[in-house]
Amino acid sequence: QVQLVESGGGLVQPGGSLRLSCVLSGSIVSSGTVSRGTVSWYRQAPGKQRELVAALFPGGSTTHADSVKGRFTISKDNVKKTVYLEMNRLNVEDTGVYYCKIRLGEWDDYWGQGTQVTVSS
């Protein structure tokens, strides 16, 4: 009923920037659905657990992991049904697969397949 497709990942040098996009679609997805859900970005490096990067709540408030505060910004466009993650001043520790998620209820989490971000010189 809900599909999420991430894009925008790739290879970037340390200090560079990337903008990730997550397009939501499906039978129950509308601009209202996106506005009512909590959207977030997670990442997972090889051999490590998946961790929360940033979240955006229906009221407009956001939270960002300490490791990315001041460098990453989560945002969304309810009409376009797209979630974004602007990443600046990237470093090698930011390397990993980035996943987009929307929570519509306690038992209604939906995940994308992920997009690879590699920071290397």
PDB file of C-alpha atoms in Angstrom:
ATOM      1  CA  GLN A   1       0.000   0.000   0.000  1.00  0.00           C
ATOM      2  CA  VAL A   2       3.006   2.292   0.529  1.00  0.00           C
ATOM      3  CA  GLN A   3       6.176   2.310  -1.518  1.00  0.00           C
ATOM      4  CA  LEU A   4       9.242   4.458  -0.893  1.00  0.00           C
ATOM      5  CA  VAL A   5      12.031   4.906  -3.430  1.00  0.00           C
ATOM      6  CA  GLU A   6      15.254   6.657  -2.451  1.00  0.00           C
ATOM      7  CA  SER A   7      17.595   8.328  -4.909  1.00  0.00           C
ATOM      8  CA  GLY A   8      20.484  10.769  -4.969  1.00  0.00           C
ATOM      9  CA  GLY A   9      23.189   8.620  -3.442  1.00  0.00           C
ATOM     10  CA  GLY A  10      26.595   8.149  -4.962  1.00  0.00           C
ATOM     11  CA  LEU A  11      30.302   8.675  -4.522  1.00  0.00           C
ATOM     12  CA  VAL A  12      31.430  12.001  -3.108  1.00  0.00           C
ATOM     13  CA  GLN A  13      34.703  13.359  -1.757  1.00  0.00           C
ATOM     14  CA  PRO A  14      35.092  14.376   1.890  1.00  0.00           C
ATOM     15  CA  GLY A  15      33.684  17.846   2.416  1.00  0.00           C
ATOM     16  CA  GLY A  16      31.219  17.445  -0.429  1.00  0.00           C
ATOM     17  CA  SER A  17      27.429  17.522  -0.459  1.00  0.00           C
ATOM     18  CA  LEU A  18      24.561  15.296  -1.578  1.00  0.00           C
ATOM     19  CA  ARG A  19      20.795  15.654  -1.585  1.00  0.00           C
ATOM     20  CA  LEU A  20      18.806  12.469  -1.095  1.00  0.00           C
ATOM     21  CA  SER A  21      15.193  12.183  -2.207  1.00  0.00           C
ATOM     22  CA  CYS A  22      12.509   9.714  -1.168  1.00  0.00           C
ATOM     23  CA  VAL A  23       9.378   9.521  -3.305  1.00  0.00           C
ATOM     24  CA  LEU A  24       6.321   7.962  -1.685  1.00  0.00           C
ATOM     25  CA  SER A  25       3.562   6.275  -3.646  1.00  0.00           C
ATOM     26  CA  GLY A  26       0.899   3.625  -3.267  1.00  0.00           C
ATOM     27  CA  SER A  27      -2.806   3.098  -2.923  1.00  0.00           C
ATOM     28  CA  ILE A  28      -3.137   4.985   0.381  1.00  0.00           C
ATOM     29  CA  VAL A  29      -0.532   7.667  -0.218  1.00  0.00           C
ATOM     30  CA  SER A  30      -1.704  11.245  -0.679  1.00  0.00           C
ATOM     31  CA  SER A  31      -0.428  14.644   0.325  1.00  0.00           C
ATOM     32  CA  GLY A  32      -2.515  14.308   3.468  1.00  0.00           C
ATOM     33  CA  THR A  33      -1.004  10.932   4.271  1.00  0.00           C
ATOM     34  CA  VAL A  34       2.495  12.359   4.000  1.00  0.00           C
ATOM     35  CA  SER A  35       1.591  15.359   6.146  1.00  0.00           C
ATOM     36  CA  ARG A  36       0.159  13.140   8.891  1.00  0.00           C
ATOM     37  CA  GLY A  37       3.055  10.698   9.012  1.00  0.00           C
ATOM     38  CA  THR A  38       6.392  10.880  10.747  1.00  0.00           C
ATOM     39  CA  VAL A  39       9.133  10.640   8.143  1.00  0.00           C
ATOM     40  CA  SER A  40      12.722   9.805   8.888  1.00  0.00           C
ATOM     41  CA  TRP A  41      16.072   8.811   7.464  1.00  0.00           C
ATOM     42  CA  TYR A  42      18.217   5.972   8.790  1.00  0.00           C
ATOM     43  CA  ARG A  43      21.620   4.751   7.703  1.00  0.00           C
ATOM     44  CA  GLN A  44      23.575   1.543   8.059  1.00  0.00           C
ATOM     45  CA  ALA A  45      27.305   1.139   7.599  1.00  0.00           C
ATOM     46  CA  PRO A  46      28.812  -2.300   6.828  1.00  0.00           C
ATOM     47  CA  GLY A  47      28.917  -4.428   9.966  1.00  0.00           C
ATOM     48  CA  LYS A  48      27.031  -1.861  12.044  1.00  0.00           C
ATOM     49  CA  GLN A  49      23.463  -1.490  13.258  1.00  0.00           C
ATOM     50  CA  ARG A  50      21.003   0.750  11.499  1.00  0.00           C
ATOM     51  CA  GLU A  51      20.830   4.162  13.163  1.00  0.00           C
ATOM     52  CA  LEU A  52      18.457   7.100  13.062  1.00  0.00           C
ATOM     53  CA  VAL A  53      19.823  10.082  11.170  1.00  0.00           C
ATOM     54  CA  ALA A  54      16.909  12.514  11.261  1.00  0.00           C
ATOM     55  CA  ALA A  55      13.149  12.612  11.757  1.00  0.00           C
ATOM     56  CA  LEU A  56      10.416  15.097  10.866  1.00  0.00           C
ATOM     57  CA  PHE A  57       7.165  15.048  12.810  1.00  0.00           C
ATOM     58  CA  PRO A  58       3.684  16.043  11.571  1.00  0.00           C
ATOM     59  CA  GLY A  59       3.773  19.295  13.525  1.00  0.00           C
ATOM     60  CA  GLY A  60       6.930  20.374  11.731  1.00  0.00           C
ATOM     61  CA  SER A  61       9.500  19.751  14.430  1.00  0.00           C
ATOM     62  CA  THR A  62      12.649  17.814  13.587  1.00  0.00           C
ATOM     63  CA  THR A  63      15.378  15.894  15.305  1.00  0.00           C
ATOM     64  CA  HIS A  64      18.852  15.106  14.008  1.00  0.00           C
ATOM     65  CA  ALA A  65      21.462  12.726  15.344  1.00  0.00           C
ATOM     66  CA  ASP A  66      24.319  14.405  17.189  1.00  0.00           C
ATOM     67  CA  SER A  67      26.761  13.154  14.577  1.00  0.00           C
ATOM     68  CA  VAL A  68      24.991  15.067  11.786  1.00  0.00           C
ATOM     69  CA  LYS A  69      23.643  18.165  13.553  1.00  0.00           C
ATOM     70  CA  GLY A  70      24.571  21.299  11.674  1.00  0.00           C
ATOM     71  CA  ARG A  71      25.440  19.316   8.551  1.00  0.00           C
ATOM     72  CA  PHE A  72      22.268  17.412   7.557  1.00  0.00           C
ATOM     73  CA  THR A  73      18.725  18.747   7.197  1.00  0.00           C
ATOM     74  CA  ILE A  74      15.536  16.722   6.752  1.00  0.00           C
ATOM     75  CA  SER A  75      12.592  18.263   4.912  1.00  0.00           C
ATOM     76  CA  LYS A  76       9.565  17.233   2.871  1.00  0.00           C
ATOM     77  CA  ASP A  77       7.128  18.385   0.224  1.00  0.00           C
ATOM     78  CA  ASN A  78       3.652  17.058   0.989  1.00  0.00           C
ATOM     79  CA  VAL A  79       2.286  17.895  -2.455  1.00  0.00           C
ATOM     80  CA  LYS A  80       5.151  16.165  -4.263  1.00  0.00           C
ATOM     81  CA  LYS A  81       5.046  13.361  -1.673  1.00  0.00           C
ATOM     82  CA  THR A  82       8.800  13.528  -1.374  1.00  0.00           C
ATOM     83  CA  VAL A  83      11.139  13.531   1.616  1.00  0.00           C
ATOM     84  CA  TYR A  84      14.611  15.037   1.369  1.00  0.00           C
ATOM     85  CA  LEU A  85      17.880  14.817   3.230  1.00  0.00           C
ATOM     86  CA  GLU A  86      20.366  17.585   2.492  1.00  0.00           C
ATOM     87  CA  MET A  87      23.855  16.452   3.468  1.00  0.00           C
ATOM     88  CA  ASN A  88      26.756  18.895   3.676  1.00  0.00           C
ATOM     89  CA  ARG A  89      30.389  18.652   4.755  1.00  0.00           C
ATOM     90  CA  LEU A  90      30.321  14.894   4.353  1.00  0.00           C
ATOM     91  CA  ASN A  91      33.028  12.774   5.934  1.00  0.00           C
ATOM     92  CA  VAL A  92      34.037   9.137   5.634  1.00  0.00           C
ATOM     93  CA  GLU A  93      31.979   8.205   8.706  1.00  0.00           C
ATOM     94  CA  ASP A  94      28.840   9.178   6.779  1.00  0.00           C
ATOM     95  CA  THR A  95      29.326   6.264   4.385  1.00  0.00           C
ATOM     96  CA  GLY A  96      26.511   3.729   4.362  1.00  0.00           C
ATOM     97  CA  VAL A  97      23.145   2.786   2.945  1.00  0.00           C
ATOM     98  CA  TYR A  98      20.530   5.436   3.655  1.00  0.00           C
ATOM     99  CA  TYR A  99      16.907   4.386   4.135  1.00  0.00           C
ATOM    100  CA  CYS A 100      13.744   6.465   4.131  1.00  0.00           C
ATOM    101  CA  LYS A 101      10.861   5.549   6.431  1.00  0.00           C
ATOM    102  CA  ILE A 102       7.356   6.776   7.127  1.00  0.00           C
ATOM    103  CA  ARG A 103       5.402   5.901  10.263  1.00  0.00           C
ATOM    104  CA  LEU A 104       1.637   6.101   9.938  1.00  0.00           C
ATOM    105  CA  GLY A 105       0.858   4.323  13.201  1.00  0.00           C
ATOM    106  CA  GLU A 106       2.459   2.100  15.836  1.00  0.00           C
ATOM    107  CA  TRP A 107       2.221  -0.918  13.515  1.00  0.00           C
ATOM    108  CA  ASP A 108       2.402   0.966  10.233  1.00  0.00           C
ATOM    109  CA  ASP A 109       6.063   1.532   9.384  1.00  0.00           C
ATOM    110  CA  TYR A 110       7.112   1.491   5.733  1.00  0.00           C
ATOM    111  CA  TRP A 111      10.707   1.408   4.477  1.00  0.00           C
ATOM    112  CA  GLY A 112      12.457   2.066   1.210  1.00  0.00           C
ATOM    113  CA  GLN A 113      15.148  -0.174  -0.252  1.00  0.00           C
ATOM    114  CA  GLY A 114      17.944   2.275   0.438  1.00  0.00           C
ATOM    115  CA  THR A 115      20.485   4.259  -1.534  1.00  0.00           C
ATOM    116  CA  GLN A 116      24.255   3.952  -1.184  1.00  0.00           C
ATOM    117  CA  VAL A 117      26.311   6.930  -0.046  1.00  0.00           C
ATOM    118  CA  THR A 118      30.075   6.539  -0.249  1.00  0.00           C
ATOM    119  CA  VAL A 119      32.403   9.274   0.975  1.00  0.00           C
ATOM    120  CA  SER A 120      35.942   8.677  -0.228  1.00  0.00           C
ATOM    121  CA  SER A 121      38.844  10.543  -1.745  1.00  0.00           C
TER     122      SER A 121
END
